[in-house]
Coordinates of C-alpha atoms in Angstrom, one line a residue:
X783 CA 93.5 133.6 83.0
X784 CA 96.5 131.2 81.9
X785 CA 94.5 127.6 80.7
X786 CA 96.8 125.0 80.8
X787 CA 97.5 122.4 77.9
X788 CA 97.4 122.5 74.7
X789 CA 95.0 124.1 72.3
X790 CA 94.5 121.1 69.7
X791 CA 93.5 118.6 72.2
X792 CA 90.0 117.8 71.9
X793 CA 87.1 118.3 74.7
X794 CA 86.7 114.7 74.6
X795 CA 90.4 113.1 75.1
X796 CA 90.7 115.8 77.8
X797 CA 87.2 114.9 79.8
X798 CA 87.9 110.9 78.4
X799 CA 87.6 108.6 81.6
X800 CA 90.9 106.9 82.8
X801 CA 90.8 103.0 81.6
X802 CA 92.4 100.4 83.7
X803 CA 96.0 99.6 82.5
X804 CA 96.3 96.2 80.0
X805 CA 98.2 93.7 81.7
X806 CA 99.6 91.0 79.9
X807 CA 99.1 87.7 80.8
X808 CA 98.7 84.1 79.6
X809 CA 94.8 82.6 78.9
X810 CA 94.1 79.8 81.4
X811 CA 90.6 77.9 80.1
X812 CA 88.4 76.2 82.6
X813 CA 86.1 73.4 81.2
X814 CA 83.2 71.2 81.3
X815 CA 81.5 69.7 77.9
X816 CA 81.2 72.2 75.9
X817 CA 81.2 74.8 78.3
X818 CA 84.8 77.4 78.2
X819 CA 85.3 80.1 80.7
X820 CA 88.4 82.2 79.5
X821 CA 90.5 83.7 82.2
X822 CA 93.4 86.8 81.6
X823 CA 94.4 87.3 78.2
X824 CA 91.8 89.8 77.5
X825 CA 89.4 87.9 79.0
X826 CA 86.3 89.3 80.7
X827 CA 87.2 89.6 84.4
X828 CA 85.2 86.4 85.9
X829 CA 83.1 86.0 89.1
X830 CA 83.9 83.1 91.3
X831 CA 82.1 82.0 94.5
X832 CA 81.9 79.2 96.9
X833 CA 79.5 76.9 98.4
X834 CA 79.4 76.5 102.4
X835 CA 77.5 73.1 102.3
X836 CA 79.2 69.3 103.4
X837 CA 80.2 68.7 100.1
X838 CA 79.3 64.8 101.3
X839 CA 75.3 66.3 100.7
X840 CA 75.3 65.7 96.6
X841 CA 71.7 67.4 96.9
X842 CA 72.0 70.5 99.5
X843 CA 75.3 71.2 97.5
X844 CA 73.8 70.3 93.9
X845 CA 71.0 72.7 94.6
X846 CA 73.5 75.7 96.3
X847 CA 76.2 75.5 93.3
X848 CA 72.8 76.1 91.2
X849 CA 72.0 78.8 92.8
X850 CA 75.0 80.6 92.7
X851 CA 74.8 79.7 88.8
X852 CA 71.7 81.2 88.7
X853 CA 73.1 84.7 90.2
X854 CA 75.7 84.7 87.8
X855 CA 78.4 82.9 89.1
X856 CA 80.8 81.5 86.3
X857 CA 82.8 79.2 88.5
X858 CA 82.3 77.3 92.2
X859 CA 84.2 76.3 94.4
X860 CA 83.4 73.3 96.7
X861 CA 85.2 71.7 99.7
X862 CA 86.8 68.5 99.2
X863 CA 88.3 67.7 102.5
X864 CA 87.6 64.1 102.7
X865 CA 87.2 60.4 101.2
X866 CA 83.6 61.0 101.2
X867 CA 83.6 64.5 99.6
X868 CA 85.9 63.4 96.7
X869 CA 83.6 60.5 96.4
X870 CA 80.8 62.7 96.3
X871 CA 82.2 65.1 93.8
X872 CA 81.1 63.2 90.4
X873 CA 77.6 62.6 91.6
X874 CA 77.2 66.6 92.0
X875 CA 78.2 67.0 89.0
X876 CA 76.0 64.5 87.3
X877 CA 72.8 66.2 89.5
X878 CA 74.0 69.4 87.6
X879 CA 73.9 68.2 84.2
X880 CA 70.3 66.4 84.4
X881 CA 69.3 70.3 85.5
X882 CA 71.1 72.5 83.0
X883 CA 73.8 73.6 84.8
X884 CA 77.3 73.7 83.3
X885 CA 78.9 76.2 85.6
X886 CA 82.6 74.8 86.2
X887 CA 83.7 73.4 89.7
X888 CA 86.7 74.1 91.4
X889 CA 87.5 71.9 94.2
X890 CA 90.0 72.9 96.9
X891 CA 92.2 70.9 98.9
X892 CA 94.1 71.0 101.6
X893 CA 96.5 68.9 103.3
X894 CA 95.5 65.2 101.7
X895 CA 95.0 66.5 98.3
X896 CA 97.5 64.4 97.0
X897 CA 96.2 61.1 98.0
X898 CA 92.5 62.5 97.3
X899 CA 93.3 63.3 93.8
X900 CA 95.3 59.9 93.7
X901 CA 92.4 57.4 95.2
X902 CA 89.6 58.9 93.4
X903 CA 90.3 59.6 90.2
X904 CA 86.4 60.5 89.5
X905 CA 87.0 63.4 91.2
X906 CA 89.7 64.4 89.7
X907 CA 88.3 63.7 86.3
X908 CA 85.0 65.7 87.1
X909 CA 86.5 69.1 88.9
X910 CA 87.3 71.4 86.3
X911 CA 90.0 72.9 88.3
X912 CA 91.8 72.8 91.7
X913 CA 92.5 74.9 94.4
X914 CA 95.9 74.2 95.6
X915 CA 97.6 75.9 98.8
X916 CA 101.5 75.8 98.8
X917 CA 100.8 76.2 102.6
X918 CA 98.8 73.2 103.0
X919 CA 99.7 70.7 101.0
X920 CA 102.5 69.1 103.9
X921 CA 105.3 70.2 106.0
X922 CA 109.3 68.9 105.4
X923 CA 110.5 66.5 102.9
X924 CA 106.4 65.7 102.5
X925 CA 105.7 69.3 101.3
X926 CA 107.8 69.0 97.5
X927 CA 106.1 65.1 97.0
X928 CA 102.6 66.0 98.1
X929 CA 102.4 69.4 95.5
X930 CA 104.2 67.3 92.7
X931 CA 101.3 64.7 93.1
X932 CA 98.6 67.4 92.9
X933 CA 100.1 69.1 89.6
X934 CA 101.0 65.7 88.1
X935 CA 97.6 64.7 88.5
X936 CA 96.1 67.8 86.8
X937 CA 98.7 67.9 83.7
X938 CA 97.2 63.9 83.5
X939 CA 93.7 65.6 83.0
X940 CA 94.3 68.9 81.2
X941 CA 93.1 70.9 84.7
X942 CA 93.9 74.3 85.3
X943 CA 95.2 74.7 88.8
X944 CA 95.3 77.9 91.3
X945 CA 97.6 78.4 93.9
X946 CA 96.1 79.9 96.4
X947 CA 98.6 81.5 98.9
X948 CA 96.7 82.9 102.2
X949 CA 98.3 84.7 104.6
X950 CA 96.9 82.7 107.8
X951 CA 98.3 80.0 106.2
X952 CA 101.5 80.9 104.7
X953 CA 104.4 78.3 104.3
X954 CA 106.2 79.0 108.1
X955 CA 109.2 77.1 106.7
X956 CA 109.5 79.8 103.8
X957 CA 108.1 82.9 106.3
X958 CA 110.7 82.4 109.3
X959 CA 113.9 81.7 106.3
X960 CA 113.0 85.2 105.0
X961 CA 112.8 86.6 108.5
X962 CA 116.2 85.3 109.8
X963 CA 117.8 86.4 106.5
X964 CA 116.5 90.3 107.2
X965 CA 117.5 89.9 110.9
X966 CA 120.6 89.5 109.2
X967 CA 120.6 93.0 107.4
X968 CA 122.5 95.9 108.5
X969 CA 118.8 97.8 107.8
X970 CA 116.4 95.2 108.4
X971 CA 113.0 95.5 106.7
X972 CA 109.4 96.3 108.5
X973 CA 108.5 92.3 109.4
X974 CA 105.5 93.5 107.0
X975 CA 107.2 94.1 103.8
X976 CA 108.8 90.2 104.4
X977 CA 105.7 88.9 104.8
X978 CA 104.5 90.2 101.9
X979 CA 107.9 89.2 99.9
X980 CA 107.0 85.6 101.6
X981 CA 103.9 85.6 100.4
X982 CA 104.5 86.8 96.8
X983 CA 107.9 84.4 96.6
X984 CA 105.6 81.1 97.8
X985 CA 103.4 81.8 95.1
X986 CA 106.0 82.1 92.1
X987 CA 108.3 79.7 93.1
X988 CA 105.2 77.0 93.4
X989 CA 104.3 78.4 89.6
X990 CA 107.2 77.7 88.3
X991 CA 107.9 74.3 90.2
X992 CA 104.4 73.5 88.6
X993 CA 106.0 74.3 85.3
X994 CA 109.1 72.2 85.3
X995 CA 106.7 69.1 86.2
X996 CA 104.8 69.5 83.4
X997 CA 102.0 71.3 84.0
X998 CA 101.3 74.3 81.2
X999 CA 101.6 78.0 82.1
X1000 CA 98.2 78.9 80.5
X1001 CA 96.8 76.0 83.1
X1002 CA 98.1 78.1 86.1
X1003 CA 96.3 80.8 87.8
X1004 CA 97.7 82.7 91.2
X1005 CA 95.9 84.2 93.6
X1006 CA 97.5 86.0 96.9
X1007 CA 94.8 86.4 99.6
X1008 CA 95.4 89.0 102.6
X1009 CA 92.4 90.2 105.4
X1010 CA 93.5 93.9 105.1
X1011 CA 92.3 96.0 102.0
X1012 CA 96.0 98.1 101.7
X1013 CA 97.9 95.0 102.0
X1014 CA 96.1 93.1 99.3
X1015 CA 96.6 96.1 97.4
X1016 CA 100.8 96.4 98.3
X1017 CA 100.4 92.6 97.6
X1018 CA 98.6 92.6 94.2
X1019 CA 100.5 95.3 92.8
X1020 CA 103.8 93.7 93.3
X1021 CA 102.7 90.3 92.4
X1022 CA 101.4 91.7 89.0
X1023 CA 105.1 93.2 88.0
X1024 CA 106.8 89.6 88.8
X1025 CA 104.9 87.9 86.7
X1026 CA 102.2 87.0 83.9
X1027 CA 100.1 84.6 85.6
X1028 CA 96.2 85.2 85.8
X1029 CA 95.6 86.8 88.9
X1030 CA 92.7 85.8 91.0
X1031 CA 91.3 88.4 93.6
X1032 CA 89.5 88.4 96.6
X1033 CA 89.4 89.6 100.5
X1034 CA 90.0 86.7 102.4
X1035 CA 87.6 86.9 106.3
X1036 CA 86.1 89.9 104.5
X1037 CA 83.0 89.8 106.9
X1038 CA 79.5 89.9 107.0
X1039 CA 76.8 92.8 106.0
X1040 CA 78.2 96.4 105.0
X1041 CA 81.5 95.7 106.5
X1042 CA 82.3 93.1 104.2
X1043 CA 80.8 94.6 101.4
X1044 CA 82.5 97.5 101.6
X1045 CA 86.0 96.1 102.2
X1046 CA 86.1 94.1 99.5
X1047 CA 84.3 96.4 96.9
X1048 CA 87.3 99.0 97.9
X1049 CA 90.1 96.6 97.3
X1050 CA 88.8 94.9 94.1
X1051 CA 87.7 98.2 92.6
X1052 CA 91.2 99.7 93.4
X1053 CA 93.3 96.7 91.3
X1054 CA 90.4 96.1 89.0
X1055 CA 90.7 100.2 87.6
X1056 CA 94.9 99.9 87.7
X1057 CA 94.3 96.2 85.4
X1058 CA 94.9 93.8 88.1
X1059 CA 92.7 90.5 88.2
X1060 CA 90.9 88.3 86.0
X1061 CA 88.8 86.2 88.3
X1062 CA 87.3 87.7 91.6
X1063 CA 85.5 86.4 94.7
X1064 CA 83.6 88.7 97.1
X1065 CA 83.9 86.7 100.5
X1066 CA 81.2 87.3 102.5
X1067 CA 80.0 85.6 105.5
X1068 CA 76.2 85.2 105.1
X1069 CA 73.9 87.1 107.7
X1070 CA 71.4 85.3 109.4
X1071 CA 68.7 84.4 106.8
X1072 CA 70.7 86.2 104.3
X1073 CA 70.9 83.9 100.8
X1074 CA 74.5 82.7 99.9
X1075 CA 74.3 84.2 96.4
X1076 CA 74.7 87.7 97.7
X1077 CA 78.3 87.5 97.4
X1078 CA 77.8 86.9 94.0
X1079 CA 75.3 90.3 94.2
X1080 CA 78.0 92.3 94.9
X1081 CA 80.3 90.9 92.8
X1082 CA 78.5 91.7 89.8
X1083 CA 78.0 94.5 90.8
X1084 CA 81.5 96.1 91.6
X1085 CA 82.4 95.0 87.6
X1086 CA 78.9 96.4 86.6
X1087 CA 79.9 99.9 88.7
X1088 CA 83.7 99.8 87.2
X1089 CA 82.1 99.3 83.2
X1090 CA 84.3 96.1 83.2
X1091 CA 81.0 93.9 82.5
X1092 CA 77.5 94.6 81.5
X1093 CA 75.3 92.2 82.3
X1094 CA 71.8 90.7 81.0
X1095 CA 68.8 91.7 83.4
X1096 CA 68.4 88.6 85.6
X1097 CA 65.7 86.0 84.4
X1098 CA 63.6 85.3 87.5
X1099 CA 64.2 81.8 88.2
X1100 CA 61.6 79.3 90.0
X1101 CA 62.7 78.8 93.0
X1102 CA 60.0 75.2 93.5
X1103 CA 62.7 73.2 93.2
X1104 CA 62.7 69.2 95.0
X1105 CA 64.2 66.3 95.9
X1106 CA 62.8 63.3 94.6
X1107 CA 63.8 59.8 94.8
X1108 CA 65.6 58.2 91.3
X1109 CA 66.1 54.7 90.3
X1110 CA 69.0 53.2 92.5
X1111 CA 72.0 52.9 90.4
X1112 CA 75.1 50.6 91.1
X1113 CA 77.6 53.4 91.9
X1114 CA 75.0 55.7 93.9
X1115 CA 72.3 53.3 95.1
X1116 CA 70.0 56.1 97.3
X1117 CA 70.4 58.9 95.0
X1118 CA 68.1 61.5 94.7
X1119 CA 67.7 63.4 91.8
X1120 CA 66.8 67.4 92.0
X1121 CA 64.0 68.4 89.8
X1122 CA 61.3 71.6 89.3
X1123 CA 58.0 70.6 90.7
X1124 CA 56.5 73.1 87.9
X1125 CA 58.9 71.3 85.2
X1126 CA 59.8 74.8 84.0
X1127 CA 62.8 75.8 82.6
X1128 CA 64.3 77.0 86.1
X1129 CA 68.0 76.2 84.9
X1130 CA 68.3 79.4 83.0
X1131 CA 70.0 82.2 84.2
X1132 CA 71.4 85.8 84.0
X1133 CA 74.1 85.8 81.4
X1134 CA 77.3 87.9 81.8
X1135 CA 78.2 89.5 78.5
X1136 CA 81.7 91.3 77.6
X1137 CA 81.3 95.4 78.0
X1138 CA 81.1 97.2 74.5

């Protein structure tokens, strides 16, 4: 019987597990005080999740962004859709700090970002990054003024910014350009692959327009978000050759219960073993009674099953947690603050640790 290779490699190179590939890319730093969360580089990959509270609630959404904390998360994302959420947005924060929390908040935008960020410079001030949809942020001559205002706003503030392209809302503008021009081909392309060049263009074109108005590579993070598991994979692995960005991952309408598990913990683990993403976000749609940290659940653990993270056993955190009334202030005069009815040290939770 013929063995095949050769006779001086070793038992363990041959049996060694595959490691994912090393992708090069900038360091983008998300901060608040003195807390750093490091994304690409070398980074640890970095679980993200979102709140699904009115961001206008400073306590329900205080006490849900705490939570997800809690679980692990090591950044979230809240809504800021309105006057009243951006208004809002500093006094969540400030209801995190009295409890412990430090965890990072992105806040996305769409459509009236620009003057949000503008009018309420609080906000701006307090999220530790934005969410910004090339897609959403206007429609004509608007569409150029309206994005410059959002990235001029974060290179004011030192804020790292992802842009978020989603293929249910793609740039149309862009999308039916790149159409008429393969019409236009002798051999036209499957209207697929030009959505995803659309997509994957919209995304690097908007990086680089962020970088000639000032705003710093290592402040700009991309993220290209498909509903089907192969086409986030055709997506991601094209948008990793064009460019060194951070890449953010995650299934967008991924579903609820095993369905949505399993989707998304196919596609992540899929780029995540080839060296694709540094920040990730299960999206799951919370069964009925089901607790909004189990997207974080399952994000731990698909970087737990990969050996891309170990993490700390959870410590179990009391969950007596209530609203009580606060002195009125000037800026906030009903406030509530949130506090532990047993006084205990509830803030303190699981810590994510790099894999040895």
């Amino acid at each position: 019987m013929t063995v095949q290779g050769s006779s001086r490699e070793s038992l363990d190179d041959f049996i060694a597990p595959a490691r994912p590939a090393q992708r090069r890319s900038h360091q983008a730093v998300v901060r608040w005080g003195s807390r750093e969360v490091t994304i690409g580089g070398g980074a640890p990959v970095r679980v993200q999740s979102m709140t699904n509270t009115d961001t206008v609630d400073v306590i329900e959404t205080a006490i849900q962004v705490k939570e997800l904390a809690i679980a692990g998360s090591e950044l979230v994302r809240i809504t800021v859709n309105t006057p009243e959420a951006a208004a809002a947005v500093p006094h969540i924060r400030e209801q995190l700090d009295r409890m412990g929390i430090d965890v990072p908040l992105v806040g996305d935008f769409h459509y009236n970002g620009h003057r949000l960020l503008t009018d309420y410079p609080a906000c701006a001030e307090t999220l530790s990054k934005y969410r910004i949809n090339p897609g959403n942020v206007g429609k004509g001559d608007k569409k150029d003024r309206q994005f410059a205002q959002m990235v001029e706003v974060a290179a004011k503030y030192d804020k790292t910014v992802r842009i978020g392209v989603n293929w249910g809302s793609l740039d149309q503008e862009l999308l039916a350009q790149m159409m008429d021009e393969n019409g236009r081909l002798a051999e036209p392309h499957e209207p697929q692959q030009v959505m995803y060049r659309a997509i994957i263009t919209s995304a690097i074109e908007s990086a680089r327009r962020a970088e000639e108005i000032g705003l710093a590579a290592e402040r700009i993070i991309l993220s290209c978000k498909m509903s089907g598991v192969q086409d986030l994979i055709s997506v991601y692995r094209a948008l990793g050759r064009r460019c060194d960005y951070p890449l953010h991952l995650g299934l967008t309408e991924a579903g609820m219960g095993t369905k949505g598990t399993v989707a998304s913990a196919a596609a992540l683990s899929v780029l995540l073993q080839e060296g694709l993403g540094d920040t990730i976000r299960v999206s799951l749609t919370p069964q009925p009674g089901e607790a909004r940290t189990q997207e974080v659940v399952v994000a731990l653990e698909i970087l737990q099953a990969l050996g891309l993270r170990n993490f700390n056993p959870s410590v179990t955190a009391c969950r007596d947690v209530a609203a009580r009334p606060a002195p009125p202030s000037r800026n906030w005069p009903s406030r509530s603050t949130i506090s532990c009815a047993r006084k205990c040290r509830c803030g303190s939770r699981s810590t994510p640790v790099s894999r040895i």
